[in-house]
Coordinates of C-alpha atoms in Angstrom, one line a residue:
X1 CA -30.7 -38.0 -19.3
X2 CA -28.8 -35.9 -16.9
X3 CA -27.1 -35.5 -13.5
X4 CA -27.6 -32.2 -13.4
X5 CA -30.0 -33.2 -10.3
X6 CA -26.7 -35.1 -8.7
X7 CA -23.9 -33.3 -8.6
X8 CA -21.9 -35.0 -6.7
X9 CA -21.2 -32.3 -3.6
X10 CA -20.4 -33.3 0.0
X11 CA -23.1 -33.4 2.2
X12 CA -22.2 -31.4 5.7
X13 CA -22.8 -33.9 8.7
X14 CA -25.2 -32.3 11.4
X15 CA -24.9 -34.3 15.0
X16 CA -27.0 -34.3 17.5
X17 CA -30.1 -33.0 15.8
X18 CA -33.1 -33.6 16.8
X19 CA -36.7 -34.4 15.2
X20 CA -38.1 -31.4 13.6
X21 CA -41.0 -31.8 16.2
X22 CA -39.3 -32.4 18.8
X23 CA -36.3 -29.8 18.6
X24 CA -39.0 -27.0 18.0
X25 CA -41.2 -28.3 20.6
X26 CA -40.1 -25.4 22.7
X27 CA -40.5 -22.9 20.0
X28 CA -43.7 -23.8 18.5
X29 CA -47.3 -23.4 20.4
X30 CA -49.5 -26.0 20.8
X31 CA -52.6 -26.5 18.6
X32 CA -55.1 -24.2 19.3
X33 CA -52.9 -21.9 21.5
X34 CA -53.2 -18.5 21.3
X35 CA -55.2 -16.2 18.9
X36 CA -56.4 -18.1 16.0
X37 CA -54.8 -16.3 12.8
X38 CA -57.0 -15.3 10.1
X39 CA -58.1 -18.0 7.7
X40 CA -56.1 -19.1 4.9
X41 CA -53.1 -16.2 6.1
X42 CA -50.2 -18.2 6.1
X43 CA -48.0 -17.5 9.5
X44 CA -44.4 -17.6 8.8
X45 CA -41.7 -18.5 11.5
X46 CA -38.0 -19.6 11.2
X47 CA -36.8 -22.1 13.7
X48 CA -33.6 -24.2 14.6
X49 CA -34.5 -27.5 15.2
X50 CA -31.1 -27.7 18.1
X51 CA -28.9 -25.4 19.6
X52 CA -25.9 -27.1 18.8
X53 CA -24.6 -28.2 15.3
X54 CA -21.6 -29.9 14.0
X55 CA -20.3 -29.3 10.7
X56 CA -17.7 -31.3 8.0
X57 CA -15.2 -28.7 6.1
X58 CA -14.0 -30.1 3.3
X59 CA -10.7 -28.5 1.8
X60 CA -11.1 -30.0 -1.7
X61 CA -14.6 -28.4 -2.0
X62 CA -13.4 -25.0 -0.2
X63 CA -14.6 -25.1 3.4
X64 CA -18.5 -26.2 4.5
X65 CA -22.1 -26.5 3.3
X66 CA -23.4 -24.1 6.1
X67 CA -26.9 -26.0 7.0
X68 CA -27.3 -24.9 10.8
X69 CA -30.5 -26.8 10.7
X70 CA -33.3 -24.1 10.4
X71 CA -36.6 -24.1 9.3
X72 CA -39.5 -22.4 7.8
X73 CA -42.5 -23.1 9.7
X74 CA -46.2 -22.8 7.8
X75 CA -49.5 -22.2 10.1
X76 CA -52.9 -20.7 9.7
X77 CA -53.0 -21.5 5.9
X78 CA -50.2 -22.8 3.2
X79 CA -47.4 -20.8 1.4
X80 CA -48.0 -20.5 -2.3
X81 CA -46.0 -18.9 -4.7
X82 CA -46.7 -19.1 -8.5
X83 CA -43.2 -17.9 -10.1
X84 CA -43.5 -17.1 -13.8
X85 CA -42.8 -15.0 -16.7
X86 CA -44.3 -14.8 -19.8
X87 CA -41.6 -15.3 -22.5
X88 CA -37.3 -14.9 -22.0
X89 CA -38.0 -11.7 -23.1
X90 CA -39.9 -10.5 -19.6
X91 CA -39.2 -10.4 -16.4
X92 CA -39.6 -13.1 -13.5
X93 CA -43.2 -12.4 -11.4
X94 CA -43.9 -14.1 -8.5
X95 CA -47.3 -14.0 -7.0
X96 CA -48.5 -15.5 -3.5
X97 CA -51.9 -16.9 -3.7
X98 CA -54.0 -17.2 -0.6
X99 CA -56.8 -19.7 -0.3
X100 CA -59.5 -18.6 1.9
X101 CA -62.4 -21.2 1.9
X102 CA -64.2 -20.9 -1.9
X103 CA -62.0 -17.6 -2.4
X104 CA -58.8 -17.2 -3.9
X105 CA -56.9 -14.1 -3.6
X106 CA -53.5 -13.8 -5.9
X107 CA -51.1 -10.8 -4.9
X108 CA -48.0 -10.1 -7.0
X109 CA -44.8 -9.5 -5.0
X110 CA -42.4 -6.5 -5.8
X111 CA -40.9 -6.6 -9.2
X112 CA -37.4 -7.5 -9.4
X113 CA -38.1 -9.7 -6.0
X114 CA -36.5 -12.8 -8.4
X115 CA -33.7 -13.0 -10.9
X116 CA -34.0 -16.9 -11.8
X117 CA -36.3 -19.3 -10.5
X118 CA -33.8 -20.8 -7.9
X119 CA -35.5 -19.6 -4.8
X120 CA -36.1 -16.4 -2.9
X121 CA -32.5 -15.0 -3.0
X122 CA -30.6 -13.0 0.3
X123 CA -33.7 -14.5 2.4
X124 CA -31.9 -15.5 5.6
X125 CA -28.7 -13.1 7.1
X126 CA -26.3 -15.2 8.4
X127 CA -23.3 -14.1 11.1
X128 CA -20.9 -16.1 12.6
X129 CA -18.5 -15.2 15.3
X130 CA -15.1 -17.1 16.5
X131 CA -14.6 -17.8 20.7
X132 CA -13.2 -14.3 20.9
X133 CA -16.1 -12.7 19.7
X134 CA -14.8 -11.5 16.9
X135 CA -17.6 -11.6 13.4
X136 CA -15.3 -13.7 10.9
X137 CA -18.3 -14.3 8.4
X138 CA -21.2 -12.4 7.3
X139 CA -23.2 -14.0 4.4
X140 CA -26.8 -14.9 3.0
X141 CA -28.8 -18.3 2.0
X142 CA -31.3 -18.1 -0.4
X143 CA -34.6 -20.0 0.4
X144 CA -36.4 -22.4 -1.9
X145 CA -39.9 -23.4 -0.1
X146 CA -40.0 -26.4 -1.9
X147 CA -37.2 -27.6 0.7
X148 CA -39.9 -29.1 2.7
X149 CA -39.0 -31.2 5.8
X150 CA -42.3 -32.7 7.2
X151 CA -45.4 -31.5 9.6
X152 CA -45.4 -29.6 12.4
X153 CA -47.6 -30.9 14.8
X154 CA -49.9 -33.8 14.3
X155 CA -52.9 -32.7 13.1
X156 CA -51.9 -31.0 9.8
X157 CA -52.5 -32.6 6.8
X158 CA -51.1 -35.4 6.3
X159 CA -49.1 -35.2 2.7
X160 CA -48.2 -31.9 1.2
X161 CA -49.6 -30.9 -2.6
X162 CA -46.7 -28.7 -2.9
X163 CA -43.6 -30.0 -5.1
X164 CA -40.4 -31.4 -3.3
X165 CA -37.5 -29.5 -4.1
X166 CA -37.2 -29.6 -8.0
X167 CA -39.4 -26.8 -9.1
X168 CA -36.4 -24.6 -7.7
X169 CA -35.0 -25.1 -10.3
X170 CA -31.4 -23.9 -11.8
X171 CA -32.1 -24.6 -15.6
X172 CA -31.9 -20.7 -16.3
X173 CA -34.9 -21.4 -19.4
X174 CA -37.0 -22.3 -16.6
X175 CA -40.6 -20.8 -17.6
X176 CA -43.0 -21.4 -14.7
X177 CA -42.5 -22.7 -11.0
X178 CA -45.2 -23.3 -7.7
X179 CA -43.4 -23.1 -4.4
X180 CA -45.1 -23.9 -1.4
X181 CA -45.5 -25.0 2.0
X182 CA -48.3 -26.9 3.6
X183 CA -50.6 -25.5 6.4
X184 CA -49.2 -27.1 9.6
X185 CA -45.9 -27.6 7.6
X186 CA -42.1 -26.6 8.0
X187 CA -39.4 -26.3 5.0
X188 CA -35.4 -26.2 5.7
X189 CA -33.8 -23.1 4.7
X190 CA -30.9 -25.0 3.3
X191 CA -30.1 -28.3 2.4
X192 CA -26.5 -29.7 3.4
X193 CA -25.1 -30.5 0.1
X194 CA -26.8 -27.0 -1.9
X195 CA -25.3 -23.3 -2.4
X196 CA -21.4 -22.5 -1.9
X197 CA -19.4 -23.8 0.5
X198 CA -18.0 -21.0 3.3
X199 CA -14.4 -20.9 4.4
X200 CA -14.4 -21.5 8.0
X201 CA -11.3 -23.3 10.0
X202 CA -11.6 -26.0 12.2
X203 CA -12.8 -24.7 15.1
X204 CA -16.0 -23.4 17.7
X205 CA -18.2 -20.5 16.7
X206 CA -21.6 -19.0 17.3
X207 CA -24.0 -18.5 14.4
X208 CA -26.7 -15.8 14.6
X209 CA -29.7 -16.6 11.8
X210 CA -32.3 -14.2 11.1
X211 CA -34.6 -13.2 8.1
X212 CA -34.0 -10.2 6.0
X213 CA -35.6 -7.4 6.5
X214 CA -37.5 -6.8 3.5
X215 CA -38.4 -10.6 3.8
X216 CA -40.1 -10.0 7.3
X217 CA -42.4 -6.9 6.2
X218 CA -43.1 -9.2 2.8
X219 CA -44.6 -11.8 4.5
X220 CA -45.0 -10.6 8.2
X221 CA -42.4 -12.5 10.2
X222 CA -41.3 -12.1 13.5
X223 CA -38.2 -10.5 13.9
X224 CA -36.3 -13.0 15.7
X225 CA -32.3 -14.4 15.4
X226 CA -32.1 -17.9 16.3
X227 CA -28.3 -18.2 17.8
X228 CA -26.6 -21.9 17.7
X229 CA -23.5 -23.1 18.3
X230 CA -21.4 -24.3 15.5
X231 CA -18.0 -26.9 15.6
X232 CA -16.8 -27.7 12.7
X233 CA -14.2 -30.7 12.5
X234 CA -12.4 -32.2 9.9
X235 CA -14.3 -34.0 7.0
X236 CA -13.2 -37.5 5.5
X237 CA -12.3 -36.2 1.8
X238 CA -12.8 -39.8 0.7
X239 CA -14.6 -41.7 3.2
X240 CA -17.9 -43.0 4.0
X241 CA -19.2 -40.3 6.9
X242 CA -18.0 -37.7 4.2
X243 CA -18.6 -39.2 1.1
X244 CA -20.9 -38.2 -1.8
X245 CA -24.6 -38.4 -1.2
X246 CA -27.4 -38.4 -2.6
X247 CA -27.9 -36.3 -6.0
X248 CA -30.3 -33.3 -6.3
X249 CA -34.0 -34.5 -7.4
X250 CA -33.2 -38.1 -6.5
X251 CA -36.8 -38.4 -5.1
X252 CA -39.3 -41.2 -5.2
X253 CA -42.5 -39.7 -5.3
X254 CA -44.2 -43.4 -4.4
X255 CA -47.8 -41.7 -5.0
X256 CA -46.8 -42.0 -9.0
X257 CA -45.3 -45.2 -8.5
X258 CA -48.1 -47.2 -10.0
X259 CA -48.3 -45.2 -12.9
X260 CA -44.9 -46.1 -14.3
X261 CA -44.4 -49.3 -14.1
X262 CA -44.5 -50.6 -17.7
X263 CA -47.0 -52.9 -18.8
X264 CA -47.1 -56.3 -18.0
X265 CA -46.7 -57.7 -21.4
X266 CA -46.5 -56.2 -25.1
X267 CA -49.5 -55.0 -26.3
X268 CA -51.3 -57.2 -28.7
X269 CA -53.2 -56.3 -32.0
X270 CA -52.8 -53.1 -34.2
X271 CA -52.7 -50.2 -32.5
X272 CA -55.2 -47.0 -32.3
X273 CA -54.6 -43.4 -31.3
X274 CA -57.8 -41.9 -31.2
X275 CA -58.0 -38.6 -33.2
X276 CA -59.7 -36.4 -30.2
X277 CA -56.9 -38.1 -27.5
X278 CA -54.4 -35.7 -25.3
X279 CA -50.9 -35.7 -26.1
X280 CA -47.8 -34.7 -24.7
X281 CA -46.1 -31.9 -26.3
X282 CA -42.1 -32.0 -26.7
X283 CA -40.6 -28.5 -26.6
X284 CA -36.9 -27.9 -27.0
X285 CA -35.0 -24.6 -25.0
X286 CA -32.3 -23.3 -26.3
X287 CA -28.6 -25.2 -25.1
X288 CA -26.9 -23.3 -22.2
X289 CA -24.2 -24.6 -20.3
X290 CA -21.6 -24.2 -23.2
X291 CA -18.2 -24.3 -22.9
X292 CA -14.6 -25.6 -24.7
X293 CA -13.3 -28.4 -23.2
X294 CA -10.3 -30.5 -24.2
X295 CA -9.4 -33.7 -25.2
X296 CA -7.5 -34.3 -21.8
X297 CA -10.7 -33.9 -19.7
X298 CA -11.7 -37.7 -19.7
X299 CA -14.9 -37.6 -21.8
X300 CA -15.8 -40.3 -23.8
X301 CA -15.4 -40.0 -27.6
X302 CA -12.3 -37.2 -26.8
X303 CA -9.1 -37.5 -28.3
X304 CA -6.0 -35.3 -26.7
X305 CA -5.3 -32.0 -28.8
X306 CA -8.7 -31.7 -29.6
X307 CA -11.2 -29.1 -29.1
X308 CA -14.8 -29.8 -27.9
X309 CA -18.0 -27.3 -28.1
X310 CA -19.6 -28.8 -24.9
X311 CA -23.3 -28.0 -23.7
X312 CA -26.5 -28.6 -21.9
X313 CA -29.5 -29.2 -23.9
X314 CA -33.4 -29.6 -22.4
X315 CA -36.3 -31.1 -23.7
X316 CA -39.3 -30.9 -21.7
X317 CA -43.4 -31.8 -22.1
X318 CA -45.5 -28.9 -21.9
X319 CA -48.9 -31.4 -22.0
X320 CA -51.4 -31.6 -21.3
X321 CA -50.9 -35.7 -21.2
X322 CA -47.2 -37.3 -20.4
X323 CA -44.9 -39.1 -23.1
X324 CA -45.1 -42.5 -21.6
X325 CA -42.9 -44.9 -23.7
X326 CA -43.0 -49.0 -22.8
X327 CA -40.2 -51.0 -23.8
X328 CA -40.7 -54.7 -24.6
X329 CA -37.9 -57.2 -25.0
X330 CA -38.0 -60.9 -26.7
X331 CA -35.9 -64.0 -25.3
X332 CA -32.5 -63.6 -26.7
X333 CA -32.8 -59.9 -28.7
X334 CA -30.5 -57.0 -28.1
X335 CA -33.2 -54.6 -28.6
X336 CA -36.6 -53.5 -27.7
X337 CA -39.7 -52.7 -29.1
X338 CA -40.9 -49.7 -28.3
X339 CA -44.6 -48.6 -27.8
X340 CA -46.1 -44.9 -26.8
X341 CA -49.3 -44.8 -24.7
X342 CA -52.2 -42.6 -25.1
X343 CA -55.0 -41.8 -21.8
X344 CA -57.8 -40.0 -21.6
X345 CA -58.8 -36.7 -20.0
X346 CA -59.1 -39.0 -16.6
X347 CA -55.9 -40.9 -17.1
X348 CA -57.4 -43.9 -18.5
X349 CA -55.7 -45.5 -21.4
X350 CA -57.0 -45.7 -24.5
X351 CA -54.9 -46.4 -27.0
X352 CA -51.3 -47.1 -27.9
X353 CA -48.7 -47.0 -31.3
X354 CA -45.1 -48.5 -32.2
X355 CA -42.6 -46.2 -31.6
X356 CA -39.2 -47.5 -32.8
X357 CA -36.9 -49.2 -30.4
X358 CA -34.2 -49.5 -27.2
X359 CA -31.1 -50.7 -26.9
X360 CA -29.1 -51.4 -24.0
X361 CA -25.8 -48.6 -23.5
X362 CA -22.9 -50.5 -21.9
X363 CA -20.6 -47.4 -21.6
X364 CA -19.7 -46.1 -18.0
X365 CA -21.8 -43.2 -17.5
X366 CA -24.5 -44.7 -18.8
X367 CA -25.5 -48.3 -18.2
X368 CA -29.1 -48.4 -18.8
X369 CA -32.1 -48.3 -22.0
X370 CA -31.9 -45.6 -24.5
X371 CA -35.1 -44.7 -26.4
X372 CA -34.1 -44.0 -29.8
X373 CA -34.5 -40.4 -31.3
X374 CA -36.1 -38.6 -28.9
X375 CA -34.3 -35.3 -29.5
X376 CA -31.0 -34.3 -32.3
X377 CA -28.2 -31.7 -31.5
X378 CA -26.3 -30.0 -34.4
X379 CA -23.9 -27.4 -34.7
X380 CA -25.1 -24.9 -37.7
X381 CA -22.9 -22.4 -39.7
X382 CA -23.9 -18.5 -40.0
X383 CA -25.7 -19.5 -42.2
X384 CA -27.9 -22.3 -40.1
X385 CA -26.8 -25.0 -42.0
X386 CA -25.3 -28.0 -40.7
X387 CA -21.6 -28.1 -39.7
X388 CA -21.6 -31.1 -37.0
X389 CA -24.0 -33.5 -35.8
X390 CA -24.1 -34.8 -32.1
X391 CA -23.4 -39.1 -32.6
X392 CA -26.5 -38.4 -29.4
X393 CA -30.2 -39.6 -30.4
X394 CA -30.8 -42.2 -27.9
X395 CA -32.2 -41.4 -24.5
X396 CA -33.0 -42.4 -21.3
X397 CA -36.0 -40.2 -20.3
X398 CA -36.3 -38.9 -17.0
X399 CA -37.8 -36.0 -14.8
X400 CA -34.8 -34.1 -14.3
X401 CA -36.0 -30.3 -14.4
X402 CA -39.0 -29.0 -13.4
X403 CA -39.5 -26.1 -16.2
X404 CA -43.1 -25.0 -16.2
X405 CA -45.3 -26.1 -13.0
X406 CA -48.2 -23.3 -14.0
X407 CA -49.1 -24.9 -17.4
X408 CA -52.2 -27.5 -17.2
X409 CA -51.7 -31.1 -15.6
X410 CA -48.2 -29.8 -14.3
X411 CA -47.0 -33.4 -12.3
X412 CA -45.8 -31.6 -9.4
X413 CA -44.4 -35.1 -7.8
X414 CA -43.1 -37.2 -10.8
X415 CA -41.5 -40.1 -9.7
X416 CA -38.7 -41.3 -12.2
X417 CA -36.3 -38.5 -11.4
X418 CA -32.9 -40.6 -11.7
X419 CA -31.5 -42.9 -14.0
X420 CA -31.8 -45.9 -11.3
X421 CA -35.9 -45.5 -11.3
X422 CA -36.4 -44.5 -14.9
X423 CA -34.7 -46.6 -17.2
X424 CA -34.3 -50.2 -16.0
X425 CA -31.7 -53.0 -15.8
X426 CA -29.7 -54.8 -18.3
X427 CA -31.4 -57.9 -17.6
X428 CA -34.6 -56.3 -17.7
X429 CA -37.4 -57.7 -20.1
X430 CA -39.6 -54.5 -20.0
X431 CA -39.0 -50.5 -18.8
X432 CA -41.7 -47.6 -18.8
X433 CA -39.7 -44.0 -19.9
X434 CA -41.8 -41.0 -18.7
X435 CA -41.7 -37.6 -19.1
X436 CA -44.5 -36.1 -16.8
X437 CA -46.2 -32.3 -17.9
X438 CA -44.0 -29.3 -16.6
X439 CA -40.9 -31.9 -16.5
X440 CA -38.1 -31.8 -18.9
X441 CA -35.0 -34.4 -19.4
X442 CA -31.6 -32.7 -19.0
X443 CA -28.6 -34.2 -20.9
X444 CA -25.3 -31.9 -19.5
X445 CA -21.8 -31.5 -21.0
X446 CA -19.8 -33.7 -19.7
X447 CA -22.0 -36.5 -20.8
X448 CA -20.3 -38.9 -23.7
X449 CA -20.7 -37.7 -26.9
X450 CA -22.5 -34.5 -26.7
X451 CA -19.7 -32.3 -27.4
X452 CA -19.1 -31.1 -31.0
X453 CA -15.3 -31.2 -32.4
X454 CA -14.4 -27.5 -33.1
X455 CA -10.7 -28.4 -33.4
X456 CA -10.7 -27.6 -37.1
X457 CA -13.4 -24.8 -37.6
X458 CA -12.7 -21.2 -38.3
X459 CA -13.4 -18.6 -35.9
X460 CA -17.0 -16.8 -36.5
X461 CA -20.6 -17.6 -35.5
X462 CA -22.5 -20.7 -35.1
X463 CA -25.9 -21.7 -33.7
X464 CA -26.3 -24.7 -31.2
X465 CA -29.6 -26.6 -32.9
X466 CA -31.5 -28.4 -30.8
X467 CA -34.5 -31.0 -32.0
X468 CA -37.1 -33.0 -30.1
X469 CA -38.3 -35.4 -31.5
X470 CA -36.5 -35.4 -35.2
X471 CA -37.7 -38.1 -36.7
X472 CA -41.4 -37.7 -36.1
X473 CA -41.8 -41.4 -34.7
X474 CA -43.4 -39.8 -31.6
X475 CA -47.3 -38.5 -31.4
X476 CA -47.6 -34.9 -30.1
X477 CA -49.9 -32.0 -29.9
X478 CA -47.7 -29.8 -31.6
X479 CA -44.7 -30.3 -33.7
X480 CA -44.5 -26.1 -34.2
X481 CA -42.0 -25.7 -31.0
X482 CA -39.7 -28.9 -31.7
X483 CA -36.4 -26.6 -32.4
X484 CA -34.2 -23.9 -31.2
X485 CA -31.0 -22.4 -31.9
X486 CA -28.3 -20.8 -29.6
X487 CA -25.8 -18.8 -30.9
X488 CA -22.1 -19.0 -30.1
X489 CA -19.1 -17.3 -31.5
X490 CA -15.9 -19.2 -31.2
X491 CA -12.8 -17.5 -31.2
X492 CA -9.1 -17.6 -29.9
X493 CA -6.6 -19.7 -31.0
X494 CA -5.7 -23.6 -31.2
X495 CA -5.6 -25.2 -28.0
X496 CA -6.7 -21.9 -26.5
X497 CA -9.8 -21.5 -28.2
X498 CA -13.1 -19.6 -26.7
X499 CA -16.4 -19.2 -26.9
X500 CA -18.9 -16.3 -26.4
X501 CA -22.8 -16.8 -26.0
X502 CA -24.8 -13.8 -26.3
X503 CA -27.8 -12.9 -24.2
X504 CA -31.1 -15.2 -25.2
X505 CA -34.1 -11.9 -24.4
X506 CA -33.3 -11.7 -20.8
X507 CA -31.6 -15.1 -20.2
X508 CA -27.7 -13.8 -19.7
X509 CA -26.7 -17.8 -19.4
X510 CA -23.9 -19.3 -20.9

């Protein structure tokens, strides 16, 4: 399970800002008003929801998170962008599909429009000038229309069918995304703890916020700059206006609530998995994140004068039904007893199997149940035999990443997206593990014990092996797309040693 959802960045402090509805009450014409745009045509609009914001700058973190509080607003029919490609090997599409009554129309945006699947990059042109006048920044924010911030006026609809920030999504083996914005709906064009932080001083400025160009003919803007006064003050490195917020992805979708909490008792008699009955399918990506670290850097397991092989490893359900995994605990027992569920075409359940066990991890860092074997990492030889073995089988699933929102029964709003939802208490008698279709379960580097000891292995090539599901204790579709490798070469010399990763098809991601 990962944090890669909740790094822990500053959030920037806006004062003073209003309601979304209110602040753009000026801006934004009444229901009804004016010509009535064509039907299902989305209208797009940016915003500032005040004229006057107040930043933190944080010198430990390099300046501020510049979120001047504007908006995308969505009218005359929703923003929908499918964002896919076909295999690492091809490029990122993006098409825009617009619903028009019964028809559907699908238009594919300029090639090359996307690099990664992180948002629409460059969208907004940013300049900020000191009291002088003088320009002392010029800069772009990308825009991720997932970012959404709530309705408009007050008769749009009501909730959004659109995902919530995570299928923006920096994994770079990403396969498929849906951004969008609801009909009568507005998404921020930056959230305050996301992107770089900008060096600015201490002081009063102007800001003027407009779309890029390319961006306006794209998608038929109004060429407007939205200008807004900007202080920024001191931050409190380590206090509570200043402090760490809340992670990336930490949502609680409450409309899947119901559908995760575990079952009320064990279930009784032998269990049944009908033949003809969905599965999940586990699928492994390749590991990315990989670096050398050092015994000195405080993880778990690490010994000084050592040398690590550290890394990010997914594992994600491509469906068409969700792993669902019920842990059940006795009076007195250490462990769990673990049970997969099965459902039906129309999410009815219908049958359910053992499944090994949980345990309960004390360690800091982790503190909660860990379904055992739900995915292996090994480091290989050239020769793709085994070298080291990750002491890391036991998991806490969660929806971390969103990795393919296109493929069928994609959960666009899973709910257990952080450890705190997901995998229980330790006085807890019972916990439901998911991992919803189009989600996969991020474990990162600096996790305890997923780094490999490389402190006494010869320079030369190895592959990063990655296995869901190794032991077979878990019913899938398919067990054909289980494993992948990543190759690294190691290199250097002790205590200085390097890696390189080479490309994976397009992906150019260590």
């Amino acid at each position: 399970m990962t944090t890669h959802h909740r790094r822990a960045l500053r959030r920037s402090t806006i004062i003073a800002v209003a309601a979304l509805t209110a602040g753009a009450a000026g801006t934004l014409a009444a229901p009804g008003a004016g010509a009535a745009p064509t039907a299902g045509t989305p209208k797009l609009k940016v915003i500032a929801a005040t004229k006057a914001v107040t930043l933190d700058r944080y010198d430990q973190e390099g300046g501020v998170y510049l979120d001047l509080g504007t908006y995308v607003t969505v009218d005359g029919g929703p923003l929908e962008l499918r964002v896919t490609r076909k295999s690492y090997n091809d490029p990122i599409v993006v098409s825009e599909i617009i619903h028009s009554g019964s028809r559907t129309v699908t238009k594919t945006l300029p090639s090359g429009l996307v690099k990664d699947f992180s948002g629409l990059p460059d969208f907004l042109k940013i300049s900020v000038k000191d009291t002088s006048g003088a320009k002392v920044l010029d800069t772009t924010q990308s825009f991720c229309p997932d970012n959404r911030a709530g309705r408009i006026r007050p008769d749009a609809p009501a909730t959004s069918r659109y995902p919530d920030g995570g299928s923006c999504s920096d994994n770079p083996f990403t396969l498929g995304g849906v951004w969008g914005v609801e009909k009568g709906w507005a998404a921020r064009t930056a959230s305050p703890y996301d992107g770089k932080p900008v060096d600015l001083p201490v002081g009063e400025y102007t800001a003027d916020v407009s779309v890029a160009k390319k961006y306006r003919d794209l998608f038929g803007i109004p060429d407007t700059t939205q200008k807004i006064k900007l202080t920024v003050r001191k931050g409190d490195e380590g206090g509570e206006g200043g402090g760490h917020g809340l992670a990336r992805g930490e949502h609680a979708h409450k409309g899947a609530l119901k559908s995760l909490k575990p079952a009320s008792e064990r279930p009784v008699g032998r269990g049944a998995v009908p033949a003809d009955t969905p599965k999940p399918d586990l699928r492994a990506l390749p590991a990315w994140g990989i670096a050398v670290t050092d015994g000195g850097d405080g993880e778990e397991g690490t010994a000084p004068g050592k040398e690590y092989l550290a890394f990010s490893a997914t594992v994600w359900n491509g469906g068409p039904s969700p792993l669902v995994v019920d842990g059940f605990r006795s009076p007195g027992k250490d462990k769990m007893d673990a049970y997969q569920y099965f459902y039906d075409a129309k999410g009815k359940q219908v049958g359910y199997t053992r499944t090994g066990t949980m345990e309960w991890d004390p360690r800091e860092g982790h503190q909660h149940w860990h379904f055992s074997d739900f995915a292996s990492y090994r480091l290989l030889g050239a020769d793709k035999k085994e070298i080291v073995r990750s002491g890391k089988e036991a998991f806490c699933l969660a929806n971390t990443d969103a990795i393919d929102y296109t493929v069928k029964n994609a959960d666009w709003h899973p709910y257990n997206t952080d450890l705190a939802t997901a995998c229980g208490e330790e006085n807890s008698v019972s916990v439901r593990e998911a991992l919803n279709v189009g989600n996969g379960d991020t474990y990162e580097q600096f996790r305890p014990g997923q780094s490999f000891d490389i402190s006494n292995l010869a320079n030369g090539t190895y592959y990063i092996q990655v296995i869901a599901n190794p032991d077979n204790r878990l019913k899938e579709q398919s067990t054909a797309n289980n494993v992948t490798y990543r190759k690294v070469v190691l290199g250097g010399t002790p205590g200085h040693r390097t890696v390189t990763v080479p490309k994976y098809g397009r992906v150019d991601a260590p």
